[in-house]
Amino acid sequence: MKKIFVLIFIALISCDLPQDPGPMPTEIIQSEYIPGLNIFGVLRNDGIPGTSFFRVERSWETEEATMEFVVTVENATITIASDSSAWDFTFTIDSLHGEIYANPDFSPDKQVQYQLIANAPGLPELTGEVTVPAIPMVDTSSILIENNVFQVSIAGQAEIEMYDIVVISDYNSITQRYLSNGDTLIAEVNLSNLIGEPVGLAIYAYETNLTQYQTSTMTIKPQTYHEAVNTVMGGYGCFGAVSVFTLPIN
Amino acid sequence: MRNWLLFAILAVAVMQAANVSGYVADQESGETIIGVNVQVVGTGLGAATDRNGFFTITGIPFGGYQLRFSHIAYQNRQMDIEIAGDDIYLATIKMTLATVKGESVTVTGNRGKIIKRDMDIASFEVDPVVLREVPTLGRDVFRLVQFSPSTTISDPISPLYYVRGSDPGENLVQLDGMTIYNPQHMLSLQAIFNPYAIKNIEMLVGGYDAEFGGRNSSILYISSREGHQDQVKGEFKPSTSGFNGAVEFPAPIGGTAMLSGRILTSLLNRVLMNMPNYMGDFNGAWQNTIGNTKIRLSTFFARDYMDYDFHRFSIYFTQPYMKDYSFGFLSDATNLAAGIKTRTIITPSLVGESHVYFSRFSVENNNFFSFSAFDSIQNIDVVLKYNTKIINRISDFTAKANLTYLGFWNQTLKLGIENSNYNFYNDAGIFSDKSSITDVNSALLSIYFQDKLELGPVLIKLGLREARFHRDSKWRIEPRASMAIKLGNSKLKAAWGRYHQFITTMNTQDVEISQYLDYYFPLRNVQPLTSIHYILGLEGHLSPKLDYTITAYYKDLPVLYRFDYNSNASSIFSYGTALEQGSGQAHGAELMIRGDWNRFSGWTSYSWSRSTRSYPTVQNGREFLYDGDQTHNLKAVLLYKLTEDITASTTVKFSSGYPRTWEIGNYNHYTYDPLSNTVGVFPEPYTPVKNNYRYPARLEIDIGWKKKLRSGFGYYLAEYIGSDESYFTLSISNLLFLRRNPYMYIYIPEYGYYGYDIAYFPMVSAGYSIKF
């Protein structure tokens, strides 16, 4: 009997209690954390100055995370440049966007390539480039609403990779996403979940960077391999552009 | 000159010989018996009955002989035969059960011994009585399969298993020869086969014959019971979660029949959480013999439905941080199969088989996770909406036939043809993106030839399989070869084979909240999955009742595919571009000891293995450890006969941890809403190196107890309803409950990582079953 008690005692002391973290994994391949700026910048070609913006943060090591830690970078320098001009974006707090970098005078031109250079103390320089797509060419005479399906024809444009077609009512909106192959697109939106009558149409055309980033998946499971999709160099995130077409519907 | 003389003597000897074949069946029930040793006394010639209960002994020289039939659970039987010219077909030989008391335990231990091993160098064969005798196995085939030395798992809450370093999608599961797709219940993570309906479980883990194709890693062949010829027999097992029953009886239209069914639900989830769920499976078989033809009709149906929204926990645990919180999944899966199989003894030397069946699996799997929370730093609402939807369906209409000829020179020749018409339907989507629909028809045509040659102590098998996935695609050749040499009491075995697979599966475990299933896709216009097996084995006896098997293997995996679901959701719009070709390898060694030792019986095994993969876009093609790689595995299923009526059992599993990808940093992923021109954020792990960490080793010990009732309420209840026997079972799983086996680590700010386990307390379950 004594032997049994001794065995039970050894078994118990060699175990981990439920409130402990438990045995931890061991590293078998060394992998290096590379700190960097974490950015989301969108150049918005909608004819309204100041609607383009950047959200600028930094990456972090897991163990840094506390309940109130901040990753927003307030002292970065954000510059975009085309062949002819350059613009600085400055830190601002916006009621709609939160903490962003913006330039109230900037309005991107279609089919122009812009370079981004972002710097922040202690972090590597982040760069990126994007070509702003033209505003979608919509054949307004093709718009048709039949059997609760909205239909519109959009002429193909080389630099457009993806469209979001949004039909808006006074109460909600329905979005349908289409990848573009450069040909004329006959887009359809099922309106069965639209509350009320359609009052407006918005078509958003994305270039390569924003398309790739927006269609990349996320993972919420820990300890799973996930290929990072970044459209910038020297950091993390996306520098992309969108062009906007809007039309009221009677 | 001497060689030619030897050849001539052999030829004359063979010409003056004949073959004996026949079925062996149970005297009382009429059910054919697998694994009966049939020996020609005094010659060293013999054979064992196969999964059809059929044996063939080739090349018996002319003369008078005694045939001895032996099986551990049956009384030995002898009969005299006279070999004088033509081959002999003995129709059905009946055997009588030897004993009832203690039978099951003895059979459990000796199963490896009673079957005369043939060439299946890498097989794991278990009498299903183990499922009934070892309560901790939960009467589940898949839990039993995990105790094969060749299997590993990488997720304790998934029923998918890896065999010798190959993907779970490369395992074929057949019920009476019908392919069953995704043969697991999602609710309980167990196989959808009712244990009472199972007659035999055989798992081929590599180096298998040309007869088997379509999967590269393993074949799990499950034979169901055939019915009872005179009486109604069965088992009924009620429980708090549902019922489980089976009945065998003589069919009114002649022949025998078997029906089984289970319906189970989780009352806890249904009542406390208002989460509807149920699972059910039903199996039916009818069999008859007309002349020299056995006809068998098999049907199978299973359904799983789960509507789990963990938001309903908030009924009991309110939290003020998140609004519009929703987390869970909705899964609806259906599995059905039906087929008719014939087996005809055309002549004593020629056996023909045909099989036509339809098998279909469909599932709609929705995962969702969404909430909004106020970000007091940014002073905005953070909104997350994460959902995946996969609708996957595979339909398989297969017709196959083969001829087996007991030919000259102790050869058994087998020629077969198979044609499978498939329909694959897939509709996959992430977030609110328009989903991609793939609806493809394909046909797989295969022919094979197998030659088994017995030359004294040497047994050689040569096979060739050719397959074509489409009319316009080219034939792919799969050569197979194996041999066995008797060395005293031991047998040395070797096998080599090339295997092709034309269906792949999608690994979504990094995307879906839960992956319980394989999603099937055809490999059109690309090379098939390819696997080349090299196996060397030695088996023998440590004592009259204790056998050992040592196996070493190497698998070259030159063509593998990764479904690149993870990198870009738009790629799933066009299914073909989502596949990435890679390669890999697996190698290892296995030792298994099984049999009886004093009052113990069962088996124990140790395996060492390593498996790697390489894909061009994953870490620039650098080789990484495969998800199912577990270096060391020590397993045991042991029974101890306490008394005539009580059997104690234990299952032990110790394994190295599996490799996982540890996040070394984090960054925010942004979601852009163009309508409001705003951006949402969600933290993403930074994982530049796949499988850079290995989880801690796992140790699991469960114990069980089974008692035949001789008195008390259970006994009298059984007696009252006229049943033969009743049993009480008790099992305690997770005995070492204080030892943690984390399968996931969650980082908690200001605390650190916490290893999340699925079982913190020992689980005690009791059962009662009635046999009639």
PDB file of C-alpha atoms in Angstrom, chain B residues 423-659:
ATOM      1  CA  ASN B 423     -19.409  14.827 -59.300  1.00  0.00           C
ATOM      2  CA  PHE B 424     -17.621  17.437 -57.246  1.00  0.00           C
ATOM      3  CA  TYR B 425     -19.471  20.529 -56.100  1.00  0.00           C
ATOM      4  CA  ASN B 426     -17.788  23.230 -54.125  1.00  0.00           C
ATOM      5  CA  ASP B 427     -18.989  26.627 -53.023  1.00  0.00           C
ATOM      6  CA  ALA B 428     -16.499  28.437 -50.823  1.00  0.00           C
ATOM      7  CA  GLY B 429     -16.538  31.958 -49.525  1.00  0.00           C
ATOM      8  CA  ILE B 430     -14.908  34.129 -46.915  1.00  0.00           C
ATOM      9  CA  PHE B 431     -16.446  37.234 -45.363  1.00  0.00           C
ATOM     10  CA  SER B 432     -19.210  38.577 -47.590  1.00  0.00           C
ATOM     11  CA  ASP B 433     -17.318  37.986 -50.821  1.00  0.00           C
ATOM     12  CA  LYS B 434     -19.174  36.422 -53.655  1.00  0.00           C
ATOM     13  CA  SER B 435     -18.462  32.738 -53.286  1.00  0.00           C
ATOM     14  CA  SER B 436     -16.957  30.603 -55.971  1.00  0.00           C
ATOM     15  CA  ILE B 437     -18.889  27.637 -57.282  1.00  0.00           C
ATOM     16  CA  THR B 438     -17.165  24.660 -58.849  1.00  0.00           C
ATOM     17  CA  ASP B 439     -19.307  21.898 -60.307  1.00  0.00           C
ATOM     18  CA  VAL B 440     -17.222  19.277 -62.067  1.00  0.00           C
ATOM     19  CA  ASN B 441     -17.863  15.793 -63.392  1.00  0.00           C
ATOM     20  CA  SER B 442     -14.962  13.365 -63.622  1.00  0.00           C
ATOM     21  CA  ALA B 443     -14.517   9.674 -64.270  1.00  0.00           C
ATOM     22  CA  LEU B 444     -11.739   7.446 -62.984  1.00  0.00           C
ATOM     23  CA  LEU B 445     -11.151   4.249 -64.918  1.00  0.00           C
ATOM     24  CA  SER B 446      -8.701   1.713 -63.465  1.00  0.00           C
ATOM     25  CA  ILE B 447      -7.563  -1.755 -64.410  1.00  0.00           C
ATOM     26  CA  TYR B 448      -5.266  -3.941 -62.368  1.00  0.00           C
ATOM     27  CA  PHE B 449      -3.512  -7.267 -62.472  1.00  0.00           C
ATOM     28  CA  GLN B 450      -2.098  -9.097 -59.495  1.00  0.00           C
ATOM     29  CA  ASP B 451      -0.095 -12.316 -59.407  1.00  0.00           C
ATOM     30  CA  LYS B 452       0.627 -14.168 -56.158  1.00  0.00           C
ATOM     31  CA  LEU B 453       3.200 -16.926 -56.417  1.00  0.00           C
ATOM     32  CA  GLU B 454       4.043 -19.339 -53.599  1.00  0.00           C
ATOM     33  CA  LEU B 455       7.338 -21.213 -53.881  1.00  0.00           C
ATOM     34  CA  GLY B 456       7.975 -23.092 -50.660  1.00  0.00           C
ATOM     35  CA  PRO B 457       9.042 -20.570 -48.027  1.00  0.00           C
ATOM     36  CA  VAL B 458       8.952 -17.709 -50.510  1.00  0.00           C
ATOM     37  CA  LEU B 459       5.833 -15.798 -51.422  1.00  0.00           C
ATOM     38  CA  ILE B 460       5.963 -13.176 -54.150  1.00  0.00           C
ATOM     39  CA  LYS B 461       3.323 -10.728 -55.299  1.00  0.00           C
ATOM     40  CA  LEU B 462       3.622  -8.661 -58.439  1.00  0.00           C
ATOM     41  CA  GLY B 463       0.963  -6.198 -59.454  1.00  0.00           C
ATOM     42  CA  LEU B 464       0.261  -3.473 -61.927  1.00  0.00           C
ATOM     43  CA  ARG B 465      -2.451  -0.869 -61.779  1.00  0.00           C
ATOM     44  CA  GLU B 466      -3.246   1.639 -64.483  1.00  0.00           C
ATOM     45  CA  ALA B 467      -5.616   4.530 -64.029  1.00  0.00           C
ATOM     46  CA  ARG B 468      -6.984   7.358 -66.153  1.00  0.00           C
ATOM     47  CA  PHE B 469      -8.924  10.257 -64.684  1.00  0.00           C
ATOM     48  CA  HIS B 470     -10.481  11.550 -67.881  1.00  0.00           C
ATOM     49  CA  ARG B 471     -11.007  10.207 -71.302  1.00  0.00           C
ATOM     50  CA  ASP B 472      -8.561  12.727 -72.676  1.00  0.00           C
ATOM     51  CA  SER B 473      -5.907  12.301 -70.017  1.00  0.00           C
ATOM     52  CA  LYS B 474      -3.105   9.780 -70.138  1.00  0.00           C
ATOM     53  CA  TRP B 475      -2.909   6.432 -68.358  1.00  0.00           C
ATOM     54  CA  ARG B 476      -0.829   6.454 -65.184  1.00  0.00           C
ATOM     55  CA  ILE B 477       0.995   3.276 -64.242  1.00  0.00           C
ATOM     56  CA  GLU B 478       1.304   2.087 -60.655  1.00  0.00           C
ATOM     57  CA  PRO B 479       3.593  -0.946 -60.306  1.00  0.00           C
ATOM     58  CA  ARG B 480       3.527  -2.846 -57.004  1.00  0.00           C
ATOM     59  CA  ALA B 481       5.770  -5.665 -55.744  1.00  0.00           C
ATOM     60  CA  SER B 482       6.133  -7.447 -52.436  1.00  0.00           C
ATOM     61  CA  MET B 483       7.617 -10.631 -51.052  1.00  0.00           C
ATOM     62  CA  ALA B 484       7.820 -12.650 -47.866  1.00  0.00           C
ATOM     63  CA  ILE B 485      10.368 -15.248 -46.842  1.00  0.00           C
ATOM     64  CA  LYS B 486       9.885 -17.670 -43.946  1.00  0.00           C
ATOM     65  CA  LEU B 487      12.974 -17.881 -41.763  1.00  0.00           C
ATOM     66  CA  GLY B 488      12.190 -20.490 -39.128  1.00  0.00           C
ATOM     67  CA  ASN B 489       9.562 -18.975 -36.847  1.00  0.00           C
ATOM     68  CA  SER B 490      10.025 -15.542 -38.357  1.00  0.00           C
ATOM     69  CA  LYS B 491       9.021 -13.966 -41.610  1.00  0.00           C
ATOM     70  CA  LEU B 492      10.920 -11.304 -43.491  1.00  0.00           C
ATOM     71  CA  LYS B 493       8.793  -9.059 -45.666  1.00  0.00           C
ATOM     72  CA  ALA B 494       9.482  -6.329 -48.168  1.00  0.00           C
ATOM     73  CA  ALA B 495       7.236  -4.191 -50.343  1.00  0.00           C
ATOM     74  CA  TRP B 496       7.563  -1.447 -52.891  1.00  0.00           C
ATOM     75  CA  GLY B 497       4.839   0.361 -54.766  1.00  0.00           C
ATOM     76  CA  ARG B 498       3.873   3.499 -56.612  1.00  0.00           C
ATOM     77  CA  TYR B 499       0.519   5.049 -55.767  1.00  0.00           C
ATOM     78  CA  HIS B 500      -1.528   7.742 -57.486  1.00  0.00           C
ATOM     79  CA  GLN B 501      -4.448   9.724 -56.165  1.00  0.00           C
ATOM     80  CA  PHE B 502      -6.701  11.842 -58.357  1.00  0.00           C
ATOM     81  CA  ILE B 503      -8.698  13.526 -55.623  1.00  0.00           C
ATOM     82  CA  THR B 504      -7.224  15.988 -53.193  1.00  0.00           C
ATOM     83  CA  THR B 505      -8.596  17.592 -50.094  1.00  0.00           C
ATOM     84  CA  MET B 506      -8.490  21.122 -48.843  1.00  0.00           C
ATOM     85  CA  ASN B 507      -6.794  21.894 -45.562  1.00  0.00           C
ATOM     86  CA  THR B 508      -8.793  24.676 -43.947  1.00  0.00           C
ATOM     87  CA  GLN B 509      -7.623  24.281 -40.382  1.00  0.00           C
ATOM     88  CA  ASP B 510      -5.834  27.622 -40.518  1.00  0.00           C
ATOM     89  CA  VAL B 511      -8.952  29.406 -41.742  1.00  0.00           C
ATOM     90  CA  GLU B 512     -12.023  27.710 -40.362  1.00  0.00           C
ATOM     91  CA  ILE B 513     -12.628  27.920 -36.652  1.00  0.00           C
ATOM     92  CA  SER B 514     -13.008  24.178 -36.673  1.00  0.00           C
ATOM     93  CA  GLN B 515     -12.046  21.644 -39.310  1.00  0.00           C
ATOM     94  CA  TYR B 516     -13.755  18.345 -38.770  1.00  0.00           C
ATOM     95  CA  LEU B 517     -13.963  17.405 -42.406  1.00  0.00           C
ATOM     96  CA  ASP B 518     -12.121  16.851 -45.607  1.00  0.00           C
ATOM     97  CA  TYR B 519     -13.362  18.877 -48.570  1.00  0.00           C
ATOM     98  CA  TYR B 520     -12.808  17.001 -51.820  1.00  0.00           C
ATOM     99  CA  PHE B 521     -11.538  18.341 -55.149  1.00  0.00           C
ATOM    100  CA  PRO B 522     -10.653  16.618 -58.405  1.00  0.00           C
ATOM    101  CA  LEU B 523      -7.102  16.916 -59.723  1.00  0.00           C
ATOM    102  CA  ARG B 524      -7.903  17.761 -63.331  1.00  0.00           C
ATOM    103  CA  ASN B 525      -5.236  18.660 -65.832  1.00  0.00           C
ATOM    104  CA  VAL B 526      -2.463  18.291 -63.273  1.00  0.00           C
ATOM    105  CA  GLN B 527      -0.312  15.413 -62.130  1.00  0.00           C
ATOM    106  CA  PRO B 528      -1.985  13.133 -59.586  1.00  0.00           C
ATOM    107  CA  LEU B 529      -0.818  13.028 -55.995  1.00  0.00           C
ATOM    108  CA  THR B 530       2.043  10.555 -56.024  1.00  0.00           C
ATOM    109  CA  SER B 531       3.497   8.418 -53.284  1.00  0.00           C
ATOM    110  CA  ILE B 532       6.214   5.767 -53.518  1.00  0.00           C
ATOM    111  CA  HIS B 533       6.438   3.313 -50.618  1.00  0.00           C
ATOM    112  CA  TYR B 534       9.495   1.312 -49.544  1.00  0.00           C
ATOM    113  CA  ILE B 535       8.814  -1.059 -46.645  1.00  0.00           C
ATOM    114  CA  LEU B 536      10.842  -3.704 -44.861  1.00  0.00           C
ATOM    115  CA  GLY B 537       9.467  -5.800 -42.023  1.00  0.00           C
ATOM    116  CA  LEU B 538      10.178  -8.732 -39.748  1.00  0.00           C
ATOM    117  CA  GLU B 539       7.604 -10.603 -37.726  1.00  0.00           C
ATOM    118  CA  GLY B 540       7.688 -13.611 -35.467  1.00  0.00           C
ATOM    119  CA  HIS B 541       6.911 -14.976 -32.024  1.00  0.00           C
ATOM    120  CA  LEU B 542       8.418 -14.018 -28.701  1.00  0.00           C
ATOM    121  CA  SER B 543       6.516 -16.874 -27.072  1.00  0.00           C
ATOM    122  CA  PRO B 544       3.724 -19.177 -28.191  1.00  0.00           C
ATOM    123  CA  LYS B 545       1.188 -16.487 -27.322  1.00  0.00           C
ATOM    124  CA  LEU B 546       3.167 -13.335 -27.995  1.00  0.00           C
ATOM    125  CA  ASP B 547       3.980 -11.976 -31.457  1.00  0.00           C
ATOM    126  CA  TYR B 548       6.193  -9.137 -32.546  1.00  0.00           C
ATOM    127  CA  THR B 549       6.344  -7.023 -35.706  1.00  0.00           C
ATOM    128  CA  ILE B 550       9.137  -4.661 -36.673  1.00  0.00           C
ATOM    129  CA  THR B 551       8.673  -2.413 -39.697  1.00  0.00           C
ATOM    130  CA  ALA B 552      10.790   0.277 -41.285  1.00  0.00           C
ATOM    131  CA  TYR B 553       9.448   2.479 -44.076  1.00  0.00           C
ATOM    132  CA  TYR B 554      10.351   5.323 -46.359  1.00  0.00           C
ATOM    133  CA  LYS B 555       7.799   7.259 -48.383  1.00  0.00           C
ATOM    134  CA  ASP B 556       8.796   9.501 -51.228  1.00  0.00           C
ATOM    135  CA  LEU B 557       6.067  12.061 -51.890  1.00  0.00           C
ATOM    136  CA  PRO B 558       7.145  13.747 -55.143  1.00  0.00           C
ATOM    137  CA  VAL B 559       3.757  15.292 -55.973  1.00  0.00           C
ATOM    138  CA  LEU B 560       1.679  16.887 -53.255  1.00  0.00           C
ATOM    139  CA  TYR B 561      -0.773  19.763 -53.370  1.00  0.00           C
ATOM    140  CA  ARG B 562      -1.513  22.548 -50.982  1.00  0.00           C
ATOM    141  CA  PHE B 563      -4.830  24.253 -51.350  1.00  0.00           C
ATOM    142  CA  ASP B 564      -3.794  27.865 -51.090  1.00  0.00           C
ATOM    143  CA  TYR B 565      -6.975  28.878 -49.355  1.00  0.00           C
ATOM    144  CA  ASN B 566      -5.039  30.867 -46.851  1.00  0.00           C
ATOM    145  CA  SER B 567      -3.218  33.483 -48.816  1.00  0.00           C
ATOM    146  CA  ASN B 568      -5.827  35.121 -50.954  1.00  0.00           C
ATOM    147  CA  ALA B 569      -9.555  34.687 -50.900  1.00  0.00           C
ATOM    148  CA  SER B 570      -9.845  35.749 -54.518  1.00  0.00           C
ATOM    149  CA  SER B 571      -7.846  32.710 -55.572  1.00  0.00           C
ATOM    150  CA  ILE B 572     -10.650  30.458 -54.493  1.00  0.00           C
ATOM    151  CA  PHE B 573     -12.814  32.100 -57.114  1.00  0.00           C
ATOM    152  CA  SER B 574     -10.886  30.156 -59.665  1.00  0.00           C
ATOM    153  CA  TYR B 575     -10.278  26.776 -58.073  1.00  0.00           C
ATOM    154  CA  GLY B 576      -7.459  25.731 -60.389  1.00  0.00           C
ATOM    155  CA  THR B 577      -5.155  28.571 -59.392  1.00  0.00           C
ATOM    156  CA  ALA B 578      -5.572  27.827 -55.714  1.00  0.00           C
ATOM    157  CA  LEU B 579      -3.569  24.614 -55.921  1.00  0.00           C
ATOM    158  CA  GLU B 580       0.142  24.733 -55.334  1.00  0.00           C
ATOM    159  CA  GLN B 581       2.307  21.718 -56.078  1.00  0.00           C
ATOM    160  CA  GLY B 582       4.947  20.662 -53.606  1.00  0.00           C
ATOM    161  CA  SER B 583       6.756  17.589 -52.378  1.00  0.00           C
ATOM    162  CA  GLY B 584       7.641  15.770 -49.191  1.00  0.00           C
ATOM    163  CA  GLN B 585       8.899  12.622 -47.559  1.00  0.00           C
ATOM    164  CA  ALA B 586       8.221  10.483 -44.539  1.00  0.00           C
ATOM    165  CA  HIS B 587      10.232   7.772 -42.879  1.00  0.00           C
ATOM    166  CA  GLY B 588      10.108   5.835 -39.660  1.00  0.00           C
ATOM    167  CA  ALA B 589      10.264   2.566 -37.771  1.00  0.00           C
ATOM    168  CA  GLU B 590       7.589   0.746 -35.802  1.00  0.00           C
ATOM    169  CA  LEU B 591       7.634  -2.030 -33.231  1.00  0.00           C
ATOM    170  CA  MET B 592       4.488  -3.798 -32.082  1.00  0.00           C
ATOM    171  CA  ILE B 593       4.046  -6.629 -29.592  1.00  0.00           C
ATOM    172  CA  ARG B 594       0.661  -8.264 -29.234  1.00  0.00           C
ATOM    173  CA  GLY B 595      -0.815 -11.354 -27.664  1.00  0.00           C
ATOM    174  CA  ASP B 596      -1.337 -12.802 -24.206  1.00  0.00           C
ATOM    175  CA  TRP B 597       0.869 -12.770 -21.136  1.00  0.00           C
ATOM    176  CA  ASN B 598      -0.557 -14.395 -18.018  1.00  0.00           C
ATOM    177  CA  ARG B 599      -3.884 -12.641 -17.470  1.00  0.00           C
ATOM    178  CA  PHE B 600      -2.967  -9.726 -19.692  1.00  0.00           C
ATOM    179  CA  SER B 601      -3.821  -9.451 -23.344  1.00  0.00           C
ATOM    180  CA  GLY B 602      -3.680  -6.685 -25.928  1.00  0.00           C
ATOM    181  CA  TRP B 603      -0.923  -4.874 -27.709  1.00  0.00           C
ATOM    182  CA  THR B 604       1.698  -2.223 -27.244  1.00  0.00           C
ATOM    183  CA  SER B 605       3.696  -0.354 -29.834  1.00  0.00           C
ATOM    184  CA  TYR B 606       6.459   2.179 -30.244  1.00  0.00           C
ATOM    185  CA  SER B 607       7.131   4.183 -33.370  1.00  0.00           C
ATOM    186  CA  TRP B 608       9.714   6.718 -34.408  1.00  0.00           C
ATOM    187  CA  SER B 609       8.952   8.871 -37.441  1.00  0.00           C
ATOM    188  CA  ARG B 610       9.727  12.056 -39.307  1.00  0.00           C
ATOM    189  CA  SER B 611       7.820  13.780 -42.078  1.00  0.00           C
ATOM    190  CA  THR B 612       8.545  16.982 -44.004  1.00  0.00           C
ATOM    191  CA  ARG B 613       7.014  19.107 -46.750  1.00  0.00           C
ATOM    192  CA  SER B 614       8.190  21.732 -49.182  1.00  0.00           C
ATOM    193  CA  TYR B 615       6.189  24.224 -51.277  1.00  0.00           C
ATOM    194  CA  PRO B 616       7.671  26.940 -53.482  1.00  0.00           C
ATOM    195  CA  THR B 617       5.756  29.831 -51.916  1.00  0.00           C
ATOM    196  CA  VAL B 618       6.062  28.732 -48.302  1.00  0.00           C
ATOM    197  CA  GLN B 619       9.299  30.193 -46.949  1.00  0.00           C
ATOM    198  CA  ASN B 620      10.757  30.255 -50.443  1.00  0.00           C
ATOM    199  CA  GLY B 621      10.548  26.488 -50.783  1.00  0.00           C
ATOM    200  CA  ARG B 622      12.442  25.713 -47.588  1.00  0.00           C
ATOM    201  CA  GLU B 623      11.581  22.314 -46.121  1.00  0.00           C
ATOM    202  CA  PHE B 624       9.432  22.364 -43.006  1.00  0.00           C
ATOM    203  CA  LEU B 625       8.135  19.740 -40.579  1.00  0.00           C
ATOM    204  CA  TYR B 626       4.762  18.364 -41.492  1.00  0.00           C
ATOM    205  CA  ASP B 627       1.774  19.104 -39.239  1.00  0.00           C
ATOM    206  CA  GLY B 628       1.334  15.414 -38.379  1.00  0.00           C
ATOM    207  CA  ASP B 629       4.996  14.853 -37.492  1.00  0.00           C
ATOM    208  CA  GLN B 630       5.385  13.247 -34.074  1.00  0.00           C
ATOM    209  CA  THR B 631       8.813  11.835 -33.418  1.00  0.00           C
ATOM    210  CA  HIS B 632       7.953   9.315 -30.719  1.00  0.00           C
ATOM    211  CA  ASN B 633       4.739   7.428 -30.124  1.00  0.00           C
ATOM    212  CA  LEU B 634       4.235   4.847 -27.401  1.00  0.00           C
ATOM    213  CA  LYS B 635       0.799   3.243 -27.284  1.00  0.00           C
ATOM    214  CA  ALA B 636      -0.873   0.377 -25.480  1.00  0.00           C
ATOM    215  CA  VAL B 637      -4.272  -1.262 -25.295  1.00  0.00           C
ATOM    216  CA  LEU B 638      -4.190  -3.736 -22.411  1.00  0.00           C
ATOM    217  CA  LEU B 639      -6.852  -5.914 -20.869  1.00  0.00           C
ATOM    218  CA  TYR B 640      -6.623  -7.732 -17.575  1.00  0.00           C
ATOM    219  CA  LYS B 641      -8.942 -10.584 -16.732  1.00  0.00           C
ATOM    220  CA  LEU B 642      -9.842  -9.958 -13.094  1.00  0.00           C
ATOM    221  CA  THR B 643     -12.471 -12.683 -12.763  1.00  0.00           C
ATOM    222  CA  GLU B 644     -14.624 -14.791 -15.042  1.00  0.00           C
ATOM    223  CA  ASP B 645     -17.023 -11.868 -15.400  1.00  0.00           C
ATOM    224  CA  ILE B 646     -14.878  -8.791 -14.983  1.00  0.00           C
ATOM    225  CA  THR B 647     -12.349  -7.397 -17.392  1.00  0.00           C
ATOM    226  CA  ALA B 648     -10.288  -4.343 -16.582  1.00  0.00           C
ATOM    227  CA  SER B 649      -8.674  -2.404 -19.387  1.00  0.00           C
ATOM    228  CA  THR B 650      -6.441   0.552 -19.976  1.00  0.00           C
ATOM    229  CA  THR B 651      -5.349   2.593 -22.947  1.00  0.00           C
ATOM    230  CA  VAL B 652      -2.108   4.546 -22.826  1.00  0.00           C
ATOM    231  CA  LYS B 653      -0.825   7.029 -25.345  1.00  0.00           C
ATOM    232  CA  PHE B 654       2.424   8.934 -25.044  1.00  0.00           C
ATOM    233  CA  SER B 655       3.506  10.996 -28.008  1.00  0.00           C
ATOM    234  CA  SER B 656       5.870  13.784 -28.885  1.00  0.00           C
ATOM    235  CA  GLY B 657       4.144  17.092 -29.387  1.00  0.00           C
ATOM    236  CA  TYR B 658       3.210  18.146 -32.886  1.00  0.00           C
ATOM    237  CA  PRO B 659       4.836  21.040 -34.698  1.00  0.00           C
TER     238      PRO B 659
END
